[in-house]
XYZ file of C-alpha atoms in Angstrom:
409
model
C 25.275 -5.191 -50.916
C 24.756 -7.868 -48.826
C 25.657 -8.006 -45.323
C 28.316 -10.858 -44.282
C 27.683 -13.998 -41.641
C 28.328 -12.682 -38.709
C 31.260 -14.341 -36.538
C 31.061 -15.160 -32.803
C 29.668 -12.883 -30.124
C 32.465 -9.619 -30.533
C 33.493 -8.882 -27.027
C 36.954 -6.904 -27.939
C 37.471 -3.440 -26.916
C 40.515 -2.725 -28.248
C 42.475 0.458 -27.592
C 41.302 4.044 -29.531
C 43.782 5.265 -32.144
C 44.064 8.515 -33.601
C 40.878 9.552 -35.145
C 42.755 11.740 -37.499
C 43.484 8.048 -39.572
C 40.272 6.136 -41.161
C 38.139 9.078 -39.663
C 35.225 9.808 -41.109
C 36.039 12.997 -39.884
C 39.072 13.696 -41.686
C 37.864 16.597 -43.777
C 36.939 18.592 -40.575
C 40.211 17.660 -38.518
C 43.436 18.619 -38.836
C 45.458 21.986 -38.925
C 43.878 24.636 -37.624
C 43.672 28.648 -38.461
C 46.350 28.649 -35.105
C 48.638 26.384 -36.769
C 47.434 23.507 -34.420
C 46.523 19.682 -35.164
C 43.413 19.254 -32.893
C 41.317 15.803 -33.136
C 39.603 14.305 -30.080
C 43.281 13.116 -28.098
C 44.168 16.943 -28.486
C 41.089 18.558 -27.663
C 41.172 16.757 -24.525
C 44.305 18.001 -23.016
C 43.064 21.595 -23.076
C 41.982 21.813 -19.340
C 38.787 23.740 -20.386
C 37.026 20.531 -22.796
C 38.827 18.006 -20.347
C 36.273 20.128 -17.339
C 33.149 20.158 -20.109
C 33.249 16.705 -20.886
C 34.031 15.624 -17.444
C 31.259 17.752 -15.915
C 28.583 16.253 -18.550
C 29.416 12.234 -18.528
C 29.899 11.864 -14.802
C 26.522 13.936 -13.907
C 24.796 11.832 -16.404
C 26.558 9.069 -15.356
C 25.181 10.104 -11.515
C 21.740 10.230 -12.820
C 19.282 7.424 -10.936
C 18.530 5.289 -13.841
C 15.239 2.983 -14.097
C 13.258 0.569 -16.232
C 9.565 1.122 -15.701
C 6.182 -0.503 -16.200
C 2.914 0.909 -16.662
C 0.184 0.647 -14.469
C -3.363 1.377 -14.055
C -2.266 4.282 -11.181
C 0.817 5.249 -13.253
C 4.351 3.190 -12.763
C 6.432 1.211 -10.650
C 10.283 0.263 -11.557
C 10.581 -2.949 -13.481
C 13.479 -4.770 -10.924
C 12.178 -7.936 -11.807
C 13.760 -7.044 -16.027
C 17.397 -8.061 -16.914
C 17.054 -4.703 -18.837
C 16.892 -2.929 -15.050
C 19.485 -5.081 -13.319
C 21.522 -4.437 -16.907
C 20.946 -0.219 -16.858
C 20.715 0.411 -13.458
C 24.216 -2.370 -11.321
C 26.322 -3.434 -14.542
C 25.729 -3.861 -18.174
C 28.866 -6.348 -18.498
C 30.670 -8.122 -16.179
C 33.729 -5.478 -15.949
C 31.914 -2.214 -15.290
C 29.353 -0.890 -13.101
C 26.824 1.340 -14.682
C 28.992 4.594 -13.732
C 31.452 3.798 -15.588
C 29.331 2.560 -18.397
C 27.471 5.592 -19.056
C 30.748 7.699 -18.204
C 32.333 5.715 -21.189
C 29.503 6.194 -23.419
C 28.565 10.080 -22.242
C 32.410 11.110 -23.120
C 31.915 9.216 -26.645
C 29.191 10.913 -27.657
C 30.543 14.441 -26.503
C 34.159 13.646 -28.205
C 33.161 12.089 -31.107
C 29.430 13.276 -31.460
C 28.159 9.310 -31.566
C 28.075 6.424 -29.213
C 28.214 2.793 -29.643
C 27.700 -0.548 -27.473
C 27.734 -3.996 -28.572
C 24.225 -5.921 -28.051
C 24.635 -8.873 -26.323
C 21.678 -11.716 -26.412
C 21.167 -15.126 -25.983
C 19.634 -17.446 -28.448
C 16.224 -16.723 -26.904
C 16.332 -12.878 -27.295
C 17.372 -11.986 -23.976
C 19.803 -9.489 -23.360
C 22.424 -10.625 -21.253
C 25.361 -7.432 -21.782
C 25.931 -4.281 -23.038
C 29.548 -3.440 -24.471
C 31.354 -0.215 -25.522
C 32.732 0.245 -28.827
C 34.992 2.622 -29.569
C 33.335 5.391 -32.105
C 36.711 5.946 -34.070
C 36.694 2.135 -35.272
C 32.710 1.836 -36.300
C 32.116 3.115 -39.895
C 27.907 3.116 -40.622
C 26.540 2.026 -43.506
C 23.428 1.024 -45.468
C 22.591 -2.224 -47.640
C 21.231 -2.135 -51.256
C 17.906 -2.190 -49.311
C 18.449 0.705 -47.622
C 18.913 -1.169 -44.139
C 21.427 0.067 -41.855
C 24.393 -2.094 -40.611
C 27.628 -1.135 -38.300
C 30.908 -2.521 -39.584
C 33.870 -2.164 -36.591
C 37.596 -2.238 -37.088
C 38.674 -4.461 -34.415
C 42.505 -5.788 -33.278
C 41.085 -9.794 -35.044
C 39.550 -8.248 -38.527
C 36.594 -6.516 -39.188
C 32.923 -7.158 -37.788
C 29.898 -6.168 -39.360
C 26.991 -6.088 -36.778
C 23.103 -5.534 -37.414
C 21.008 -2.668 -36.330
C 19.514 -5.006 -33.404
C 22.981 -5.672 -31.900
C 24.221 -2.057 -31.721
C 22.887 0.657 -29.158
C 24.296 3.918 -31.195
C 23.199 7.219 -29.456
C 23.598 10.169 -31.716
C 24.473 13.757 -31.301
C 24.197 16.488 -33.237
C 24.408 15.788 -36.974
C 22.462 16.249 -40.505
C 21.870 13.146 -41.948
C 20.376 11.093 -38.484
C 22.216 8.299 -39.361
C 25.507 9.442 -37.244
C 26.187 12.397 -35.302
C 29.146 14.877 -35.902
C 31.959 15.482 -33.630
C 31.777 18.613 -31.718
C 35.517 18.888 -31.144
C 35.653 18.766 -34.985
C 32.822 21.120 -36.158
C 34.795 24.075 -33.104
C 38.505 22.897 -34.194
C 39.528 26.385 -34.480
C 38.341 27.842 -30.978
C 39.739 24.569 -29.663
C 42.852 25.622 -31.700
C 43.144 28.532 -30.099
C 43.089 27.978 -26.982
C 45.655 25.321 -27.365
C 48.393 27.572 -29.154
C 47.484 30.318 -26.251
C 48.400 27.665 -23.494
C 51.432 26.301 -25.280
C 52.600 30.481 -25.660
C 52.125 30.065 -22.184
C 54.183 27.292 -21.151
C 56.818 28.467 -24.091
C 56.237 31.795 -21.984
C 57.683 30.734 -18.084
C 59.792 28.168 -20.063
C 61.802 30.821 -21.097
C 62.060 32.384 -17.542
C 58.989 34.999 -18.471
C 61.504 37.173 -20.255
C 60.788 37.650 -24.490
C 63.530 36.780 -26.886
C 66.368 39.581 -27.989
C 69.439 40.023 -29.696
C 73.234 39.725 -28.664
C 74.712 42.988 -30.705
C 78.546 42.894 -30.598
C 80.264 45.695 -32.356
C 82.270 44.323 -34.511
C 82.305 40.654 -37.097
C 81.024 37.731 -34.845
C 83.276 34.430 -36.269
C 80.594 31.809 -34.767
C 76.950 33.539 -34.411
C 75.704 29.699 -33.289
C 78.421 28.647 -31.005
C 77.725 32.479 -28.945
C 74.000 31.936 -29.419
C 73.991 28.376 -27.844
C 76.669 29.806 -24.824
C 74.172 32.203 -23.924
C 70.821 30.169 -24.392
C 72.661 27.397 -22.176
C 73.862 29.523 -19.160
C 70.022 32.463 -19.115
C 67.492 30.196 -21.053
C 64.658 28.771 -18.928
C 62.829 29.385 -15.645
C 65.584 27.808 -13.737
C 67.757 30.195 -15.016
C 66.090 33.293 -13.830
C 67.160 36.353 -12.342
C 70.758 35.218 -12.902
C 73.933 37.980 -13.642
C 74.727 38.356 -17.212
C 78.276 39.199 -18.057
C 79.074 40.794 -21.819
C 82.146 41.084 -23.314
C 84.245 42.892 -25.984
C 81.146 45.391 -25.455
C 78.351 43.472 -26.856
C 75.021 44.164 -25.748
C 71.478 42.300 -25.271
C 68.301 44.188 -26.433
C 64.722 41.865 -25.707
C 62.932 41.956 -28.410
C 58.835 40.706 -28.405
C 55.684 41.686 -27.673
C 54.863 41.312 -23.810
C 51.814 38.778 -22.691
C 49.835 42.140 -21.525
C 50.287 44.264 -24.576
C 49.120 40.919 -26.200
C 46.541 40.508 -24.213
C 47.522 36.975 -23.621
C 45.244 37.018 -20.205
C 42.161 38.027 -21.946
C 42.056 35.992 -24.591
C 43.082 32.319 -22.591
C 39.575 33.998 -19.878
C 37.550 34.275 -23.868
C 38.726 31.092 -24.840
C 37.464 29.127 -21.687
C 34.192 30.914 -22.160
C 34.182 30.230 -26.101
C 34.347 25.858 -24.916
C 32.265 26.399 -22.266
C 29.806 27.723 -24.912
C 30.144 25.227 -27.721
C 29.091 22.554 -24.568
C 26.425 24.813 -23.212
C 28.252 24.594 -19.622
C 27.708 27.387 -17.313
C 31.563 29.506 -16.829
C 30.990 28.751 -13.391
C 31.172 25.413 -13.377
C 34.477 25.359 -15.206
C 36.203 27.795 -12.440
C 35.070 31.021 -14.250
C 33.464 32.868 -11.714
C 34.241 36.364 -12.880
C 30.545 37.669 -13.720
C 28.777 34.781 -11.157
C 27.601 35.196 -7.495
C 25.696 33.857 -4.739
C 21.954 35.221 -6.155
C 22.514 33.720 -10.005
C 24.622 30.199 -9.326
C 21.739 28.608 -8.050
C 19.297 30.152 -11.378
C 22.826 28.775 -13.815
C 22.634 25.300 -11.944
C 18.587 24.901 -12.684
C 19.402 26.438 -16.112
C 22.341 23.919 -17.203
C 19.775 20.999 -16.037
C 16.712 22.455 -18.292
C 18.914 23.610 -20.851
C 22.215 21.477 -21.110
C 21.542 18.194 -19.560
C 17.901 17.594 -20.178
C 18.415 17.117 -23.820
C 21.465 14.860 -23.460
C 19.083 12.910 -21.117
C 16.187 12.671 -24.291
C 18.521 11.207 -26.316
C 19.699 8.643 -23.921
C 16.120 7.284 -23.179
C 14.999 7.337 -26.457
C 17.936 5.090 -27.584
C 17.925 2.932 -25.141
C 14.232 2.277 -25.355
C 14.659 1.906 -29.303
C 17.150 -0.241 -28.887
C 16.791 -2.042 -25.514
C 13.194 -2.842 -25.524
C 11.323 -5.824 -27.861
C 8.061 -4.295 -29.862
C 5.937 -6.155 -26.873
C 7.809 -4.941 -24.375
C 7.599 -0.795 -25.439
C 3.979 -1.819 -24.221
C 4.571 -2.625 -21.403
C 8.579 -0.754 -20.046
C 10.061 2.437 -20.323
C 13.288 3.831 -19.273
C 13.554 7.135 -18.106
C 16.753 8.829 -15.567
C 15.668 11.026 -12.582
C 16.969 14.322 -12.865
C 14.532 15.725 -10.075
C 17.548 15.036 -7.403
C 19.361 18.285 -9.621
C 16.452 20.778 -9.292
C 16.155 20.548 -5.412
C 16.141 23.788 -3.719
C 17.645 23.990 -0.565
C 16.890 22.435 2.433
C 14.349 25.059 3.495
C 12.782 25.809 0.089
C 12.223 21.991 -0.404
C 10.141 22.007 3.372
C 8.172 25.123 2.116
C 7.715 22.901 -1.137
C 6.792 20.237 1.004
C 3.988 21.818 3.437
C 2.310 23.571 0.616
C 2.038 19.799 -1.044
C 0.785 18.271 1.739
C -1.611 21.212 3.202
C -3.084 20.994 -0.232
C -3.737 17.286 -0.845
C -1.296 16.153 -3.521
C 1.678 15.063 -1.272
C 1.236 12.217 1.368
C 4.236 11.758 3.742
C 5.616 8.937 2.500
C 5.416 10.628 -0.860
C 7.499 13.357 0.732
C 9.919 11.163 2.740
C 10.519 9.243 -0.814
C 11.697 12.354 -2.351
C 14.108 12.438 0.650
C 15.316 9.195 0.393
C 13.689 8.061 4.352
C 11.623 4.963 4.980
C 8.112 5.084 4.718
C 5.544 5.208 7.213
C 3.771 1.942 7.880
C 0.067 2.599 6.033
C -1.940 1.716 9.406
C -0.209 5.073 10.878
C -1.266 7.298 8.505
C 1.768 7.496 5.982
C -0.374 7.370 2.497
C -2.941 9.657 3.844
C -3.625 12.920 1.841
C -4.758 15.844 3.645
C -6.545 19.311 2.607
C -7.427 21.920 5.040
C -10.513 21.930 6.313
C -11.533 25.761 5.190
C -11.366 24.801 1.960
C -14.378 23.799 0.244
C -16.360 23.462 -2.963
C -17.766 27.430 -4.354
C -21.063 25.281 -4.832
C -21.100 23.871 -1.092
C -20.836 27.536 -0.053
C -22.818 27.895 3.241
C -23.792 24.132 3.411
C -22.595 23.552 6.801
C -24.912 26.527 7.978
C -28.008 25.576 6.492
C -27.600 22.117 7.958
C -27.281 23.443 11.683
C -29.980 26.560 11.269
C -32.206 25.279 8.917
C -33.564 26.597 5.152
C -33.679 30.019 4.569
C -36.854 31.447 3.924
């Protein structure tokens, strides 16, 4: 298959559509065992899903993102690079770096894929990055096996070469396209939607279960009796109203009370189930039942190490692969800085800095940069590395005494 000739640079970003239509995940989406339809949009209406997506998207978007240049002594920020400016400040005239990364990360968490069109000028210089909606993107191969992207815009289909698309993949089966976490966990999310809807309807009915109106005789128009009863007594606004029954009529409530159906326990379990899908510590989405002052800090560190770090690596590798040319990859690399999330409290940081300073692997300016303070001028010793005078090499032990007291006989 030959890729059609590309039209002018595409920049339109149409409104999202329901992924149930023209979606690669149609097989996975749809009705669940709970009877609720689950897709990206309905799933996001669940508070636990919304909280998990928001936490990961905002956290990754808030991380410092820099382009570095390899140097003889290690690395330095390549602030003169166009890639640096786009990733650190404004990837396009419409978005800040934070909004751009937050948008792509939310796409990645809901659809399992994040796409952005790479705009370059005639000399191949990077000009801008524009997000593309995952539910309108298809990934395919030519007859020779080359990957290309087909995007359904408001003006028709646009075909893009792989060099023109930044594609960040989630967990998948073929390394070409990620799978939607929402589709894979639709039953768990569907149950959360069902219990939430049950609770809403329960309170909309005045927090009382349904019942049966019993009449000793024959009711000629049962629909009229039922409708007149509901009009007066149904709904939370009509709770605690006094019912007046005529002609020997009785009201018998039926249904399973929420506490007997373990309604509350089910809702709490589904919150943890959704947190498990996204690997979010429960305390970060408001479940503090098993958290305490002694373990929350450790859970937060584990969040960075086991949850956020794999996403960071996915981003870094995808950005380097798509945005840097072959020659640039030898000189530059792209890196997120997660050190700020791993920092302990003030006392712990100061104790750590003290150890590094006294053992000679941190200077005063190293510490001040970590604390976002201004550097001490070099002539005042800001870049000096010091060690305690009582530390020496084993082979030099006793050398000072020999020098001052003469050679041993």
